[in-house]
Amino acid sequence: MKICIFLNGNVKDYNEIKQKIESENYDKIICADGGANHTFKMDLIPNYIIGDLDSVKENIVDFYKEKDVEFKKFPEKKNETDSELCIILADMLGATKVDLYAALGGRIDHTLANVKLLEYMRRKNIESRIITEDEILYLVHNERINIKGNKGDTISVIPIMGDAKGITLYNLEYPLDNFTMDYAKPRGVSNVMLGEECGIEIKDGSAIVVRNLKEV
């Protein structure tokens, strides 16, 4: 099952994000509290809205209740973030793939926590990405992934949770072969795709891979 989770971060272009969501053919859409403000602006009807409901506007709550959207309200003081609660629900629904939208921007602590959710989902055996208008984030852990895109796309490989060992990069302008990337050094930033597909392999460790969709 493929699930879209909408968080309460930044959205710069609702038309573009709506097109991305519609092109992915998700089985379910889950909103984390204020994420419902975003879906409302895009005329999307989520299946669930989760959280303490302190960020979603009252008129939007009323609108979605009339549309029979299922609400799951939690107390403001709780161990889990609203984002985490959405992932727990997605896992219960049998998700095998989850994409997070509006996960970046705004408060830096929220952004960092949301990026870490890629590892949280990996531990639940859920394939995951963070998608914005400008980039797609992947997590690579003890594996090789192939990324499709366009020649000239910028690819960055950023170790997390320590050094990433045995990194080999395929079809990128700056290749690496069985390289150990220091967690504290930005060695993997701003590589370039040489064709419509590239590969990133890590034998021991984890990295966030960012494919930039637009020139800065």
PDB file of C-alpha atoms in Angstrom:
ATOM      1  CA  MET A   1       0.000   0.000   0.000  1.00  0.00           C
ATOM      2  CA  LYS A   2       1.282   3.443  -0.969  1.00  0.00           C
ATOM      3  CA  ILE A   3       0.429   6.285   1.407  1.00  0.00           C
ATOM      4  CA  CYS A   4       0.845  10.063   1.287  1.00  0.00           C
ATOM      5  CA  ILE A   5       1.404  11.841   4.594  1.00  0.00           C
ATOM      6  CA  PHE A   6       0.967  15.603   4.646  1.00  0.00           C
ATOM      7  CA  LEU A   7       2.748  17.488   7.411  1.00  0.00           C
ATOM      8  CA  ASN A   8       2.611  21.148   8.460  1.00  0.00           C
ATOM      9  CA  GLY A   9       5.821  22.462   6.919  1.00  0.00           C
ATOM     10  CA  ASN A  10       6.254  24.773   3.958  1.00  0.00           C
ATOM     11  CA  VAL A  11       4.489  24.524   0.618  1.00  0.00           C
ATOM     12  CA  LYS A  12       5.512  27.068  -1.997  1.00  0.00           C
ATOM     13  CA  ASP A  13       3.440  25.970  -4.991  1.00  0.00           C
ATOM     14  CA  TYR A  14       0.157  24.186  -4.321  1.00  0.00           C
ATOM     15  CA  ASN A  15      -0.522  23.484  -8.004  1.00  0.00           C
ATOM     16  CA  GLU A  16       2.810  21.738  -8.430  1.00  0.00           C
ATOM     17  CA  ILE A  17       2.450  19.669  -5.266  1.00  0.00           C
ATOM     18  CA  LYS A  18      -1.104  18.682  -6.194  1.00  0.00           C
ATOM     19  CA  GLN A  19       0.113  17.474  -9.576  1.00  0.00           C
ATOM     20  CA  LYS A  20       2.827  15.408  -7.899  1.00  0.00           C
ATOM     21  CA  ILE A  21       0.322  13.829  -5.503  1.00  0.00           C
ATOM     22  CA  GLU A  22      -2.174  13.019  -8.238  1.00  0.00           C
ATOM     23  CA  SER A  23       0.546  11.467 -10.406  1.00  0.00           C
ATOM     24  CA  GLU A  24       1.587   9.065  -7.614  1.00  0.00           C
ATOM     25  CA  ASN A  25      -1.844   7.358  -7.280  1.00  0.00           C
ATOM     26  CA  TYR A  26      -1.747   6.986  -3.493  1.00  0.00           C
ATOM     27  CA  ASP A  27      -4.055   4.517  -1.790  1.00  0.00           C
ATOM     28  CA  LYS A  28      -4.528   6.739   1.266  1.00  0.00           C
ATOM     29  CA  ILE A  29      -3.802  10.325   2.317  1.00  0.00           C
ATOM     30  CA  ILE A  30      -3.082  11.077   5.978  1.00  0.00           C
ATOM     31  CA  CYS A  31      -2.755  14.609   7.375  1.00  0.00           C
ATOM     32  CA  ALA A  32      -0.825  15.486  10.489  1.00  0.00           C
ATOM     33  CA  ASP A  33      -2.954  18.191  12.110  1.00  0.00           C
ATOM     34  CA  GLY A  34      -2.078  21.432  10.249  1.00  0.00           C
ATOM     35  CA  GLY A  35      -1.261  19.428   7.150  1.00  0.00           C
ATOM     36  CA  ALA A  36      -5.017  19.512   6.566  1.00  0.00           C
ATOM     37  CA  ASN A  37      -4.734  23.258   5.920  1.00  0.00           C
ATOM     38  CA  HIS A  38      -2.532  22.388   2.939  1.00  0.00           C
ATOM     39  CA  THR A  39      -4.770  19.674   1.500  1.00  0.00           C
ATOM     40  CA  PHE A  40      -7.775  21.968   1.861  1.00  0.00           C
ATOM     41  CA  LYS A  41      -6.074  24.575  -0.328  1.00  0.00           C
ATOM     42  CA  MET A  42      -5.488  21.907  -2.976  1.00  0.00           C
ATOM     43  CA  ASP A  43      -9.066  20.564  -2.926  1.00  0.00           C
ATOM     44  CA  LEU A  44      -7.826  17.177  -1.745  1.00  0.00           C
ATOM     45  CA  ILE A  45      -9.862  15.009   0.606  1.00  0.00           C
ATOM     46  CA  PRO A  46      -7.647  13.055   3.016  1.00  0.00           C
ATOM     47  CA  ASN A  47      -8.705   9.767   4.547  1.00  0.00           C
ATOM     48  CA  TYR A  48      -7.453  10.638   8.026  1.00  0.00           C
ATOM     49  CA  ILE A  49      -6.505  13.726  10.036  1.00  0.00           C
ATOM     50  CA  ILE A  50      -4.396  12.998  13.117  1.00  0.00           C
ATOM     51  CA  GLY A  51      -3.084  15.034  16.031  1.00  0.00           C
ATOM     52  CA  ASP A  52      -4.114  17.360  18.821  1.00  0.00           C
ATOM     53  CA  LEU A  53      -5.841  19.570  16.198  1.00  0.00           C
ATOM     54  CA  ASP A  54      -4.250  22.751  17.487  1.00  0.00           C
ATOM     55  CA  SER A  55      -2.994  23.820  14.045  1.00  0.00           C
ATOM     56  CA  VAL A  56      -5.812  22.969  11.649  1.00  0.00           C
ATOM     57  CA  LYS A  57      -8.351  25.754  11.169  1.00  0.00           C
ATOM     58  CA  GLU A  58     -11.820  25.263  12.658  1.00  0.00           C
ATOM     59  CA  ASN A  59     -13.664  25.822   9.377  1.00  0.00           C
ATOM     60  CA  ILE A  60     -11.459  23.189   7.742  1.00  0.00           C
ATOM     61  CA  VAL A  61     -12.268  20.723  10.510  1.00  0.00           C
ATOM     62  CA  ASP A  62     -15.968  21.331   9.916  1.00  0.00           C
ATOM     63  CA  PHE A  63     -15.567  20.953   6.138  1.00  0.00           C
ATOM     64  CA  TYR A  64     -13.708  17.669   6.402  1.00  0.00           C
ATOM     65  CA  LYS A  65     -16.158  16.280   8.949  1.00  0.00           C
ATOM     66  CA  GLU A  66     -18.911  16.884   6.401  1.00  0.00           C
ATOM     67  CA  LYS A  67     -16.806  14.912   3.914  1.00  0.00           C
ATOM     68  CA  ASP A  68     -16.646  11.959   6.353  1.00  0.00           C
ATOM     69  CA  VAL A  69     -12.896  12.258   6.879  1.00  0.00           C
ATOM     70  CA  GLU A  70     -11.855  10.193   9.886  1.00  0.00           C
ATOM     71  CA  PHE A  71     -10.352  12.242  12.722  1.00  0.00           C
ATOM     72  CA  LYS A  72      -8.040  10.752  15.345  1.00  0.00           C
ATOM     73  CA  LYS A  73      -7.523  13.292  18.111  1.00  0.00           C
ATOM     74  CA  PHE A  74      -4.709  12.994  20.647  1.00  0.00           C
ATOM     75  CA  PRO A  75      -3.842  15.097  23.694  1.00  0.00           C
ATOM     76  CA  GLU A  76      -1.412  17.963  23.233  1.00  0.00           C
ATOM     77  CA  LYS A  77       0.978  16.470  25.774  1.00  0.00           C
ATOM     78  CA  LYS A  78       2.108  13.116  24.397  1.00  0.00           C
ATOM     79  CA  ASN A  79       5.310  11.236  23.651  1.00  0.00           C
ATOM     80  CA  GLU A  80       4.833  11.047  19.882  1.00  0.00           C
ATOM     81  CA  THR A  81       4.812  13.920  17.417  1.00  0.00           C
ATOM     82  CA  ASP A  82       1.835  14.195  15.091  1.00  0.00           C
ATOM     83  CA  SER A  83       4.143  13.112  12.255  1.00  0.00           C
ATOM     84  CA  GLU A  84       5.084   9.951  14.118  1.00  0.00           C
ATOM     85  CA  LEU A  85       1.432   9.175  14.831  1.00  0.00           C
ATOM     86  CA  CYS A  86       0.730   9.379  11.098  1.00  0.00           C
ATOM     87  CA  ILE A  87       3.477   6.857  10.388  1.00  0.00           C
ATOM     88  CA  ILE A  88       2.183   4.528  13.085  1.00  0.00           C
ATOM     89  CA  LEU A  89      -1.240   4.645  11.425  1.00  0.00           C
ATOM     90  CA  ALA A  90       0.282   4.097   7.972  1.00  0.00           C
ATOM     91  CA  ASP A  91       2.096   1.039   9.315  1.00  0.00           C
ATOM     92  CA  MET A  92      -1.146  -0.293  10.825  1.00  0.00           C
ATOM     93  CA  LEU A  93      -2.833   0.162   7.449  1.00  0.00           C
ATOM     94  CA  GLY A  94      -0.163  -2.002   5.820  1.00  0.00           C
ATOM     95  CA  ALA A  95       1.900   0.680   4.111  1.00  0.00           C
ATOM     96  CA  THR A  96       4.881  -0.512   2.081  1.00  0.00           C
ATOM     97  CA  LYS A  97       5.661   2.945   0.665  1.00  0.00           C
ATOM     98  CA  VAL A  98       5.188   6.345   2.310  1.00  0.00           C
ATOM     99  CA  ASP A  99       5.918   9.797   0.921  1.00  0.00           C
ATOM    100  CA  LEU A 100       6.077  12.816   3.211  1.00  0.00           C
ATOM    101  CA  TYR A 101       4.995  16.244   1.937  1.00  0.00           C
ATOM    102  CA  ALA A 102       5.421  19.616   3.676  1.00  0.00           C
ATOM    103  CA  ALA A 103       8.061  17.994   5.865  1.00  0.00           C
ATOM    104  CA  LEU A 104      10.695  20.721   5.418  1.00  0.00           C
ATOM    105  CA  GLY A 105      10.863  24.438   6.126  1.00  0.00           C
ATOM    106  CA  GLY A 106       9.608  26.394   9.098  1.00  0.00           C
ATOM    107  CA  ARG A 107      11.165  25.448  12.432  1.00  0.00           C
ATOM    108  CA  ILE A 108      14.584  23.825  12.031  1.00  0.00           C
ATOM    109  CA  ASP A 109      13.904  21.359  14.865  1.00  0.00           C
ATOM    110  CA  HIS A 110      10.797  20.117  13.068  1.00  0.00           C
ATOM    111  CA  THR A 111      12.723  19.836   9.790  1.00  0.00           C
ATOM    112  CA  LEU A 112      15.541  17.815  11.363  1.00  0.00           C
ATOM    113  CA  ALA A 113      13.073  15.566  13.179  1.00  0.00           C
ATOM    114  CA  ASN A 114      11.121  14.937   9.979  1.00  0.00           C
ATOM    115  CA  VAL A 115      14.249  13.986   8.031  1.00  0.00           C
ATOM    116  CA  LYS A 116      15.023  11.443  10.752  1.00  0.00           C
ATOM    117  CA  LEU A 117      11.621   9.885  10.134  1.00  0.00           C
ATOM    118  CA  LEU A 118      13.091   8.292   6.997  1.00  0.00           C
ATOM    119  CA  GLU A 119      15.189   6.100   9.300  1.00  0.00           C
ATOM    120  CA  TYR A 120      12.188   5.507  11.567  1.00  0.00           C
ATOM    121  CA  MET A 121      10.243   4.173   8.584  1.00  0.00           C
ATOM    122  CA  ARG A 122      13.162   2.071   7.360  1.00  0.00           C
ATOM    123  CA  ARG A 123      13.081   0.244  10.685  1.00  0.00           C
ATOM    124  CA  LYS A 124       9.432  -0.528   9.989  1.00  0.00           C
ATOM    125  CA  ASN A 125      10.367  -1.899   6.535  1.00  0.00           C
ATOM    126  CA  ILE A 126       8.581   0.990   4.823  1.00  0.00           C
ATOM    127  CA  GLU A 127      10.154   2.508   1.710  1.00  0.00           C
ATOM    128  CA  SER A 128       9.996   6.265   2.147  1.00  0.00           C
ATOM    129  CA  ARG A 129      10.794   9.627   0.591  1.00  0.00           C
ATOM    130  CA  ILE A 130      10.398  13.313   1.410  1.00  0.00           C
ATOM    131  CA  ILE A 131       9.059  15.257  -1.566  1.00  0.00           C
ATOM    132  CA  THR A 132       8.966  19.014  -2.118  1.00  0.00           C
ATOM    133  CA  GLU A 133       8.698  21.250  -5.160  1.00  0.00           C
ATOM    134  CA  ASP A 134      12.501  21.479  -5.253  1.00  0.00           C
ATOM    135  CA  GLU A 135      13.901  18.145  -4.112  1.00  0.00           C
ATOM    136  CA  ILE A 136      13.348  14.510  -3.229  1.00  0.00           C
ATOM    137  CA  LEU A 137      15.080  12.969  -0.198  1.00  0.00           C
ATOM    138  CA  TYR A 138      15.887   9.266   0.108  1.00  0.00           C
ATOM    139  CA  LEU A 139      17.573   7.194   2.790  1.00  0.00           C
ATOM    140  CA  VAL A 140      20.244   4.688   1.743  1.00  0.00           C
ATOM    141  CA  HIS A 141      21.263   2.096   4.338  1.00  0.00           C
ATOM    142  CA  ASN A 142      23.593  -0.852   3.610  1.00  0.00           C
ATOM    143  CA  GLU A 143      22.285  -1.101   0.068  1.00  0.00           C
ATOM    144  CA  ARG A 144      22.350   0.273  -3.463  1.00  0.00           C
ATOM    145  CA  ILE A 145      19.574   2.404  -4.871  1.00  0.00           C
ATOM    146  CA  ASN A 146      19.125   3.690  -8.397  1.00  0.00           C
ATOM    147  CA  ILE A 147      17.620   7.131  -8.869  1.00  0.00           C
ATOM    148  CA  LYS A 148      15.935   8.185 -12.073  1.00  0.00           C
ATOM    149  CA  GLY A 149      16.033  11.838 -13.073  1.00  0.00           C
ATOM    150  CA  ASN A 150      17.500  14.104 -15.693  1.00  0.00           C
ATOM    151  CA  LYS A 151      21.021  14.676 -16.925  1.00  0.00           C
ATOM    152  CA  GLY A 152      22.440  17.585 -14.951  1.00  0.00           C
ATOM    153  CA  ASP A 153      20.351  17.018 -11.808  1.00  0.00           C
ATOM    154  CA  THR A 154      22.285  17.736  -8.620  1.00  0.00           C
ATOM    155  CA  ILE A 155      22.713  14.802  -6.234  1.00  0.00           C
ATOM    156  CA  SER A 156      24.032  15.137  -2.674  1.00  0.00           C
ATOM    157  CA  VAL A 157      24.997  12.237  -0.412  1.00  0.00           C
ATOM    158  CA  ILE A 158      25.063  13.173   3.279  1.00  0.00           C
ATOM    159  CA  PRO A 159      26.057  10.568   5.901  1.00  0.00           C
ATOM    160  CA  ILE A 160      23.931  10.237   9.014  1.00  0.00           C
ATOM    161  CA  MET A 161      24.450   8.220  12.195  1.00  0.00           C
ATOM    162  CA  GLY A 162      28.221   8.164  11.684  1.00  0.00           C
ATOM    163  CA  ASP A 163      30.634   7.574   8.819  1.00  0.00           C
ATOM    164  CA  ALA A 164      29.276   5.862   5.707  1.00  0.00           C
ATOM    165  CA  LYS A 165      31.688   3.179   4.490  1.00  0.00           C
ATOM    166  CA  GLY A 166      32.093   1.515   1.131  1.00  0.00           C
ATOM    167  CA  ILE A 167      30.351   4.239  -0.882  1.00  0.00           C
ATOM    168  CA  THR A 168      30.369   3.727  -4.637  1.00  0.00           C
ATOM    169  CA  LEU A 169      28.699   6.238  -6.946  1.00  0.00           C
ATOM    170  CA  TYR A 170      27.577   5.321 -10.439  1.00  0.00           C
ATOM    171  CA  ASN A 171      26.975   7.633 -13.410  1.00  0.00           C
ATOM    172  CA  LEU A 172      27.776  10.784 -11.452  1.00  0.00           C
ATOM    173  CA  GLU A 173      30.265  13.474 -12.445  1.00  0.00           C
ATOM    174  CA  TYR A 174      32.396  12.913  -9.349  1.00  0.00           C
ATOM    175  CA  PRO A 175      32.625   9.126  -8.923  1.00  0.00           C
ATOM    176  CA  LEU A 176      33.610   7.299  -5.764  1.00  0.00           C
ATOM    177  CA  ASP A 177      34.697   3.683  -5.417  1.00  0.00           C
ATOM    178  CA  ASN A 178      34.456   1.974  -2.038  1.00  0.00           C
ATOM    179  CA  PHE A 179      35.007   5.312  -0.294  1.00  0.00           C
ATOM    180  CA  THR A 180      34.534   6.086   3.401  1.00  0.00           C
ATOM    181  CA  MET A 181      32.630   9.352   3.783  1.00  0.00           C
ATOM    182  CA  ASP A 182      33.285  11.191   7.029  1.00  0.00           C
ATOM    183  CA  TYR A 183      30.063  12.017   8.888  1.00  0.00           C
ATOM    184  CA  ALA A 184      31.392  15.479   9.804  1.00  0.00           C
ATOM    185  CA  LYS A 185      32.565  16.550   6.329  1.00  0.00           C
ATOM    186  CA  PRO A 186      30.326  17.750   3.443  1.00  0.00           C
ATOM    187  CA  ARG A 187      32.261  15.739   0.852  1.00  0.00           C
ATOM    188  CA  GLY A 188      29.175  14.367  -0.874  1.00  0.00           C
ATOM    189  CA  VAL A 189      27.359  17.646  -1.595  1.00  0.00           C
ATOM    190  CA  SER A 190      26.462  18.782  -5.142  1.00  0.00           C
ATOM    191  CA  ASN A 191      27.365  15.913  -7.440  1.00  0.00           C
ATOM    192  CA  VAL A 192      25.830  15.845 -10.936  1.00  0.00           C
ATOM    193  CA  MET A 193      23.934  13.165 -12.844  1.00  0.00           C
ATOM    194  CA  LEU A 194      25.558  12.218 -16.153  1.00  0.00           C
ATOM    195  CA  GLY A 195      22.394  10.662 -17.554  1.00  0.00           C
ATOM    196  CA  GLU A 196      18.814   9.833 -16.650  1.00  0.00           C
ATOM    197  CA  GLU A 197      19.765   7.388 -13.884  1.00  0.00           C
ATOM    198  CA  CYS A 198      22.468   7.163 -11.252  1.00  0.00           C
ATOM    199  CA  GLY A 199      23.336   4.712  -8.496  1.00  0.00           C
ATOM    200  CA  ILE A 200      24.397   5.130  -4.878  1.00  0.00           C
ATOM    201  CA  GLU A 201      25.766   2.134  -2.985  1.00  0.00           C
ATOM    202  CA  ILE A 202      26.706   2.036   0.704  1.00  0.00           C
ATOM    203  CA  LYS A 203      28.145  -1.151   2.160  1.00  0.00           C
ATOM    204  CA  ASP A 204      28.166  -0.088   5.820  1.00  0.00           C
ATOM    205  CA  GLY A 205      26.244   2.919   7.067  1.00  0.00           C
ATOM    206  CA  SER A 206      23.514   5.353   6.151  1.00  0.00           C
ATOM    207  CA  ALA A 207      23.160   8.529   4.148  1.00  0.00           C
ATOM    208  CA  ILE A 208      20.456  10.933   3.115  1.00  0.00           C
ATOM    209  CA  VAL A 209      20.476  11.333  -0.665  1.00  0.00           C
ATOM    210  CA  VAL A 210      19.006  14.554  -2.039  1.00  0.00           C
ATOM    211  CA  ARG A 211      18.034  14.876  -5.680  1.00  0.00           C
ATOM    212  CA  ASN A 212      17.557  18.562  -6.461  1.00  0.00           C
ATOM    213  CA  LEU A 213      14.838  19.056  -9.044  1.00  0.00           C
ATOM    214  CA  LYS A 214      15.524  22.672  -9.855  1.00  0.00           C
ATOM    215  CA  GLU A 215      18.573  24.808 -10.414  1.00  0.00           C
ATOM    216  CA  VAL A 216      19.393  27.150  -7.546  1.00  0.00           C
TER     217      VAL A 216
END
